Short mmCIF file of C-alpha atoms and ligand atoms in Angstrom, two decimals:
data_model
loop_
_atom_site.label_atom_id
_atom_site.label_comp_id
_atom_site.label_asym_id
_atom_site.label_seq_id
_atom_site.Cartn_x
_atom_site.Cartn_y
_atom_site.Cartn_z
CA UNK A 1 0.00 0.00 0.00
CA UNK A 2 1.29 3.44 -0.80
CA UNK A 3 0.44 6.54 1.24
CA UNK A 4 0.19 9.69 -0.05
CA UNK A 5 -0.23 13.05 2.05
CA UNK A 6 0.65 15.62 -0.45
CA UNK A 7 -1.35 16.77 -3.86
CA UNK A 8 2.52 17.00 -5.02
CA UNK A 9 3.35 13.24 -4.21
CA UNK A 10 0.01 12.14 -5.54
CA UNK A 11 0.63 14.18 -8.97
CA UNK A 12 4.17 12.25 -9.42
CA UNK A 13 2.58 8.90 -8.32
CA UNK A 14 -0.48 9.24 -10.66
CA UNK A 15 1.84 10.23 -13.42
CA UNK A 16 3.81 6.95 -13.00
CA UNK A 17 0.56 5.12 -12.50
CA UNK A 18 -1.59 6.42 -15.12
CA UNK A 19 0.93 5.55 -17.83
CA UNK A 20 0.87 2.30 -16.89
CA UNK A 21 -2.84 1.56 -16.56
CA UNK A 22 -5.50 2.47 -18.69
CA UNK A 23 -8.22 2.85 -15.57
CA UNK A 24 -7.95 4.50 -12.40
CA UNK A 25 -10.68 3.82 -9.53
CA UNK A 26 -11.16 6.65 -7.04
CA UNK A 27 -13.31 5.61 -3.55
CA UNK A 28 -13.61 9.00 -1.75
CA UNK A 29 -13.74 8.06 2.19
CA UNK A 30 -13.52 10.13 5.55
CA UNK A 31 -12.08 7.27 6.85
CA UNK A 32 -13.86 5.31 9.98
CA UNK A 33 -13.99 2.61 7.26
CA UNK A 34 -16.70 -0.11 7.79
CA UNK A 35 -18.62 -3.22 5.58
CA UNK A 36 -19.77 -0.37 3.53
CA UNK A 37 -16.90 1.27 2.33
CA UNK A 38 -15.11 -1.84 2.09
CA UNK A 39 -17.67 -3.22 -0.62
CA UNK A 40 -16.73 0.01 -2.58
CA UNK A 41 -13.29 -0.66 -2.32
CA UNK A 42 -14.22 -4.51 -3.20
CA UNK A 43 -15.80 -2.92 -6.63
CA UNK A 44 -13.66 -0.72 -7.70
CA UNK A 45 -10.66 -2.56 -7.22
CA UNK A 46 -12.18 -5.18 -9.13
CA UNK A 47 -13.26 -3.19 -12.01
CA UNK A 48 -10.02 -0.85 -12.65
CA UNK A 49 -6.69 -1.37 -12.74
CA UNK A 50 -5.45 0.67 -10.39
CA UNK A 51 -7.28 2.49 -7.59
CA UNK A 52 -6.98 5.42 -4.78
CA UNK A 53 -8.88 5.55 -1.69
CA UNK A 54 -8.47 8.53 -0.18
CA UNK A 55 -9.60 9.44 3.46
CA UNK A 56 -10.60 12.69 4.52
CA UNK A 57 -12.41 14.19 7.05
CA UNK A 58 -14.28 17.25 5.00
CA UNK A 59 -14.53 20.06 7.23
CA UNK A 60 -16.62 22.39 5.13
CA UNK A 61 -19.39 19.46 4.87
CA UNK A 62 -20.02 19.52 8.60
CA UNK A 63 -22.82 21.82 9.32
CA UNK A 64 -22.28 20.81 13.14
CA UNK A 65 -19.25 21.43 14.92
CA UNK A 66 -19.36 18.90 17.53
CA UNK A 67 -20.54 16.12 14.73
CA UNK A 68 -17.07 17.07 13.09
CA UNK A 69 -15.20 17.06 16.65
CA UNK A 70 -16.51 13.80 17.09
CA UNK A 71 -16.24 12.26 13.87
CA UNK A 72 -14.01 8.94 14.22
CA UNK A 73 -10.21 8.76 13.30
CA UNK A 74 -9.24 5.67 12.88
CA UNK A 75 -6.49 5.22 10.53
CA UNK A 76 -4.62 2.38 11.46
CA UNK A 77 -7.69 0.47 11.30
CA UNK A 78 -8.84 1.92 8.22
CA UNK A 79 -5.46 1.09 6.37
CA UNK A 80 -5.21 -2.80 7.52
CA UNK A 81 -8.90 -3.02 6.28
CA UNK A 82 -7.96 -1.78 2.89
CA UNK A 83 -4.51 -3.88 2.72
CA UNK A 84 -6.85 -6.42 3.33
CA UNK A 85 -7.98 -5.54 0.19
CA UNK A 86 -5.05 -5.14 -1.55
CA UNK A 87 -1.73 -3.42 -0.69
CA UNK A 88 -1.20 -2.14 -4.02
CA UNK A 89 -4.07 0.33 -3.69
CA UNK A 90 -2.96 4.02 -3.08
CA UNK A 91 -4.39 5.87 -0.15
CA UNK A 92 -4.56 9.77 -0.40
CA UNK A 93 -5.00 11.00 3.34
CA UNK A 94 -4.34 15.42 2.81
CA UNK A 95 -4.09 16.82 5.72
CA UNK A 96 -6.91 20.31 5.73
CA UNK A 97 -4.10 22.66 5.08
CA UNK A 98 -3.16 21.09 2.12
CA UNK A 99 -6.70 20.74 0.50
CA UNK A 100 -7.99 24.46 1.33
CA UNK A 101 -4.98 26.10 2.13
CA UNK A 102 -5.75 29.34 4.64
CA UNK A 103 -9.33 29.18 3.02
CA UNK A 104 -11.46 26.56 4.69
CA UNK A 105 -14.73 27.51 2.66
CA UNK A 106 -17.18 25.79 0.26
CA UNK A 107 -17.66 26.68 -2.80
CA UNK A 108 -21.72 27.60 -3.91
CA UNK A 109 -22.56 25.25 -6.20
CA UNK A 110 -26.30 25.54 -8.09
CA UNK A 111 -27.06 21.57 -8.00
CA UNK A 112 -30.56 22.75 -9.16
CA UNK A 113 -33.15 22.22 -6.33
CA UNK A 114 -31.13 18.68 -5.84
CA UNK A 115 -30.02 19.99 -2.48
CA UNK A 116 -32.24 22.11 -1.25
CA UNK A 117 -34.74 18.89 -0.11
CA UNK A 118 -33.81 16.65 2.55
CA UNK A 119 -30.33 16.78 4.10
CA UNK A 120 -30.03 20.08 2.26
CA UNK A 121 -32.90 21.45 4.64
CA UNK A 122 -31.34 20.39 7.80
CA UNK A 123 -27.54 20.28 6.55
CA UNK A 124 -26.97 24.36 5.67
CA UNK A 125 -24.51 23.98 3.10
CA UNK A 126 -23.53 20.37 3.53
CA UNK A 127 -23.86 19.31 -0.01
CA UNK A 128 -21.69 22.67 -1.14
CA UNK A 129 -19.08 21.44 1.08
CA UNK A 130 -19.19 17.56 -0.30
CA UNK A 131 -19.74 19.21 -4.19
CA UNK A 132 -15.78 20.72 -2.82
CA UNK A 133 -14.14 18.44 -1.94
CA UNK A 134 -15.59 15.93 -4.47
CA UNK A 135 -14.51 18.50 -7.25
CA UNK A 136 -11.50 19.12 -5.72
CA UNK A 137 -10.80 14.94 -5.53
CA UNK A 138 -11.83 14.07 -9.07
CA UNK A 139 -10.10 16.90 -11.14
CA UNK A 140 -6.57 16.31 -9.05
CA UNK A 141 -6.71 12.52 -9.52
CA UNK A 142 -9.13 12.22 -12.59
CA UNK A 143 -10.22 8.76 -12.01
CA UNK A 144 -12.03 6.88 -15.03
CA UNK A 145 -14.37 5.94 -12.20
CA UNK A 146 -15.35 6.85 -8.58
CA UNK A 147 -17.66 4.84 -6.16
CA UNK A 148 -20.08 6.17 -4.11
CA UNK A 149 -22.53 4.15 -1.80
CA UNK A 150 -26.35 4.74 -2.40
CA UNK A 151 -26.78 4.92 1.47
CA UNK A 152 -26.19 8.59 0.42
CA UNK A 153 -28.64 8.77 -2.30
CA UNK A 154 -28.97 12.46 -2.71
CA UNK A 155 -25.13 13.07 -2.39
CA UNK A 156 -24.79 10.69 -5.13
CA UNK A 157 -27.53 12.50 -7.51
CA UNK A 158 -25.83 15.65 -6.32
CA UNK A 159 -22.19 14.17 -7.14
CA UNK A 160 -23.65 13.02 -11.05
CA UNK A 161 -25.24 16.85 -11.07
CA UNK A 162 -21.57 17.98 -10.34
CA UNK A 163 -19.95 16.35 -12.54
CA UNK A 164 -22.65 17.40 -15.58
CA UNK A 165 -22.50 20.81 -14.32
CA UNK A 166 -18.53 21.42 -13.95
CA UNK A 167 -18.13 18.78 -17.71
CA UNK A 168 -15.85 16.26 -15.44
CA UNK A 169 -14.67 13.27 -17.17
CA UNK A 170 -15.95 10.88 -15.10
CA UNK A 171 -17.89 7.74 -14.47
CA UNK A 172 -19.98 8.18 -11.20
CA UNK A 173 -20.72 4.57 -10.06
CA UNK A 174 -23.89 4.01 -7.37
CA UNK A 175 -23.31 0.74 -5.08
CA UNK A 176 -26.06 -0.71 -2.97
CA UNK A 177 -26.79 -0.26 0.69
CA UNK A 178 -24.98 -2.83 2.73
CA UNK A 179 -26.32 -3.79 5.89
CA UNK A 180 -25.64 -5.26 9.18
CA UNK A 181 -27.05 -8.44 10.67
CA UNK A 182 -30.70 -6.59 11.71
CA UNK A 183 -30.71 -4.72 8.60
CA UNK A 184 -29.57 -1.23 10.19
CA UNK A 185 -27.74 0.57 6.92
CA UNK A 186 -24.04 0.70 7.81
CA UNK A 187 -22.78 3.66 8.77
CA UNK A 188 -19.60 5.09 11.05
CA UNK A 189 -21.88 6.70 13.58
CA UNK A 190 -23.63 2.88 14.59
CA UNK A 191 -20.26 2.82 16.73
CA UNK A 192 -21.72 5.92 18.81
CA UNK A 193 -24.68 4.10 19.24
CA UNK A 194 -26.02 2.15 22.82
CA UNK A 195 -25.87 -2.03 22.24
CA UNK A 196 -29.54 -1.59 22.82
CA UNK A 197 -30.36 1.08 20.34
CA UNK A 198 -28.51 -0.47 17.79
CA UNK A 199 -30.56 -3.75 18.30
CA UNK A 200 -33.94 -1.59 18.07
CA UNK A 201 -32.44 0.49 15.00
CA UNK A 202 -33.88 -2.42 12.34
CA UNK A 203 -37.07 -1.04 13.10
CA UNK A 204 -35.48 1.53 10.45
CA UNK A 205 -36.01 -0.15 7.91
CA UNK A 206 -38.34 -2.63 8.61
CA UNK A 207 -40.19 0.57 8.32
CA UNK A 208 -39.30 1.50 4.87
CA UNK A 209 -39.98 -2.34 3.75
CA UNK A 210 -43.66 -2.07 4.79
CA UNK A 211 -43.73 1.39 3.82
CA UNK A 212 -42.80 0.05 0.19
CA UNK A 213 -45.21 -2.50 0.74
CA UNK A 214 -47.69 -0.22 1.22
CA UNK A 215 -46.61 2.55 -1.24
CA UNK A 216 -48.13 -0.24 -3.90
CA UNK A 217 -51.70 0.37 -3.36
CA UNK A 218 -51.71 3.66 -1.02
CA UNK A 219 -51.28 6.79 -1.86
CA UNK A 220 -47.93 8.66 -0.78
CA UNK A 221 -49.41 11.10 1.93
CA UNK A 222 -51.25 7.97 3.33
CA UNK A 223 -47.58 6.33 3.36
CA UNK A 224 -46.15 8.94 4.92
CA UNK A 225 -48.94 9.63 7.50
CA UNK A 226 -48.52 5.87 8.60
CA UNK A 227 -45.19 6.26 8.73
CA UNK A 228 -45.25 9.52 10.97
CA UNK A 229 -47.76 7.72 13.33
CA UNK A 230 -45.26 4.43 13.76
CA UNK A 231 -42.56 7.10 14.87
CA UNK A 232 -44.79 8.64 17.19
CA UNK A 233 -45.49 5.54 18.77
CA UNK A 234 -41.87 4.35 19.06
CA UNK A 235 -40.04 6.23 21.65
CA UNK A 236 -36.95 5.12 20.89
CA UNK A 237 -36.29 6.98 17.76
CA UNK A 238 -37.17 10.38 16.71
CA UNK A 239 -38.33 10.79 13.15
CA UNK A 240 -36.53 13.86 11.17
CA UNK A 241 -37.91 13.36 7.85
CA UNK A 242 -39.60 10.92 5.96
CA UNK A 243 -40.18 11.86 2.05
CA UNK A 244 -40.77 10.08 -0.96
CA UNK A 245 -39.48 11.38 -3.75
CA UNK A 246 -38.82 11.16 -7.72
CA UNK A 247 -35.93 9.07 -7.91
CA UNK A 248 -33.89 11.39 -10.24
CA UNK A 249 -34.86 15.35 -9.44
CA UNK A 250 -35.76 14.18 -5.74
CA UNK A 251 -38.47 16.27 -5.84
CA UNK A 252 -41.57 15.53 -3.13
CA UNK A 253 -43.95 12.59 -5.01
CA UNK A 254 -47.73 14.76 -4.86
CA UNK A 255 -49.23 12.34 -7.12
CA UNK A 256 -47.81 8.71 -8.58
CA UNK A 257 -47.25 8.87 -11.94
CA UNK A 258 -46.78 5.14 -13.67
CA UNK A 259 -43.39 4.34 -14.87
CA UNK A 260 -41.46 7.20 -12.85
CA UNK A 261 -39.32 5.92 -10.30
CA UNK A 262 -39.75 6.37 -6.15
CA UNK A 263 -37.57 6.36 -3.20
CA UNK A 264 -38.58 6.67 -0.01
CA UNK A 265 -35.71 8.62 2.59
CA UNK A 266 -35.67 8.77 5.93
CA UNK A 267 -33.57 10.52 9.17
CA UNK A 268 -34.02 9.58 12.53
CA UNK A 269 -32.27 10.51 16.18
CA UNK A 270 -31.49 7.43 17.93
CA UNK A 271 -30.46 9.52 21.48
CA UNK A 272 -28.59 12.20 19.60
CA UNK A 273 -26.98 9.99 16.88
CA UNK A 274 -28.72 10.82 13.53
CA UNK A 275 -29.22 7.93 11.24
CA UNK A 276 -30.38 7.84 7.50
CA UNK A 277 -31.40 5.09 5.18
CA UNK A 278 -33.92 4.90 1.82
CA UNK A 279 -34.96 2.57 -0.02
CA UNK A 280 -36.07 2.02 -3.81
CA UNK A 281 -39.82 1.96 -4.43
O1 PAF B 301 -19.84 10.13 1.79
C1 PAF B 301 -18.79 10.55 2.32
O2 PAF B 301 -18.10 9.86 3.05
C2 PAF B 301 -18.37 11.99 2.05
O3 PAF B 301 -19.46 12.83 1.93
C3 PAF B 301 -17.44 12.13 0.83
C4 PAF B 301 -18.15 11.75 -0.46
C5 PAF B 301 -16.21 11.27 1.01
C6 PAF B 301 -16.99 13.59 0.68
O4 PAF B 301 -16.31 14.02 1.81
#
């Protein structure tokens, strides 16, 4: 494995590395690798022949201060779970300095409505910050193609908007949700969560499976009304939002339309971890 700190050590490397192989993979991480990640890596090492991970904790994408503060670090772990990938894949780990410089800001980004639903409403300016760093990731290492994990549905519709919007040369690859043993989407912040909770989480998305079930003859305010009420009745979790949307633009379904595509999303507090999931309709 070869690990790269600098965007002047990863220019020299990539030159040496792109003559030599006719696709490069890119798996943007912020580290506190899981199951998840690790199927991305799976992928794209698979599907290219060579491949950078990098790992970097995004300040500009944390709306919260004390969600950044507490946001894992675990690199050791993180790079024995990719050698046990591969040790031939490259990990990029910048430190902030070296992405933004003296300017830790986002740029503003019009992704078209795309984030101004959902995590946009109670994010401010997440998805600028992620549209940032994920410009700033592909145009230095211009990967043929980078992974992202559907758990993150509208960040990856916002990441394909990007890369339409700013003409990057691309391939912007969705992989499926993977889950743990009760079904709970994996994510880095299950680790913050009580044994307990994290046993009670599958009512997640047990949730979304019978709200999908029901999505097929009911209409999508009914859905979301019986949704609403299951929350209310579970005082375990805390529903955020729960909206079902056109697959693509993300916009609110108001009326089903045959043929168009639905997802259903979904953020809930478990304590004061916040968890999201979705699920195709
Ligand atoms: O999904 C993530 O882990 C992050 O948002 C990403 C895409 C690596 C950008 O920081």
């Amino acid at each position: 494995m070869q690990l790269i700190n600098t965007k002047n050590e990863l220019k020299d490397t990539l030159s040496v590395i792109l003559s030599q192989s006719k696709t490069l993979g890119l798996v943007p991480t912020m580290g506190a690798l899981h199951k998840g990640h690790l199927s991305l890596i799976e992928k794209a090492f698979n599907e290219n022949d060579s491949l950078v991970v990098s790992i970097f904790v995004n300040p500009t994408q944390f709306n919260n201060k004390e969600d950044l503060e507490k946001y894992p670090k675990t690199l050791e772990n993180d790079l024995s779970l990719i050698t046990s990938v591969s040790d031939e894949i490259i990990v990029y780990t910048p430190s902030v300095e070296e992405i933004y410089a003296a300017n830790v800001k986002a740029e503003v980004y019009n992704f078209e409505g795309l984030d101004r639903v959902m995590e946009g409403e109670f994010r401010d300016n997440h998805f600028n910050g992620v549209g940032t760093i994920v410009e700033e990731l592909l145009t230095s290492i211009k990967p043929t193609k980078a992974y992202f994990g559907e758990k993150d549905f509208q960040q990856l519709q916002i990441i394909r908007k990007l890369v339409a919007i700013k003409n990057i040369p691309v391939e912007i690859i969705g992989c499926p949700i993977v889950r743990e043993a009760n079904d709970l989407a994996m994510s880095s912040r299950n680790e913050r969560l009580p044994k307990e909770l994290r046993e009670k989480a599958s009512f997640i998305y047990q949730t979304l499976l019978e709200a999908k079930n029901k999505f097929g003859t009911k209409s999508a305010l009914d859905v979301i009304k019986w949704v609403e009420n299951e929350f209310e009745n579970n005082q375990n979790f805390k529903l955020e939002y729960f909206q079902i949307s056109d697959s693509e633009d993300l916009k609110p379904v108001i009326s089903k339309i045959k043929n168009k595509k639905y997802r259903a999303f979904i953020a809930v507090f478990a304590d004061e971890i916040r968890l999201i999931d979705n699920i195709a309709l």
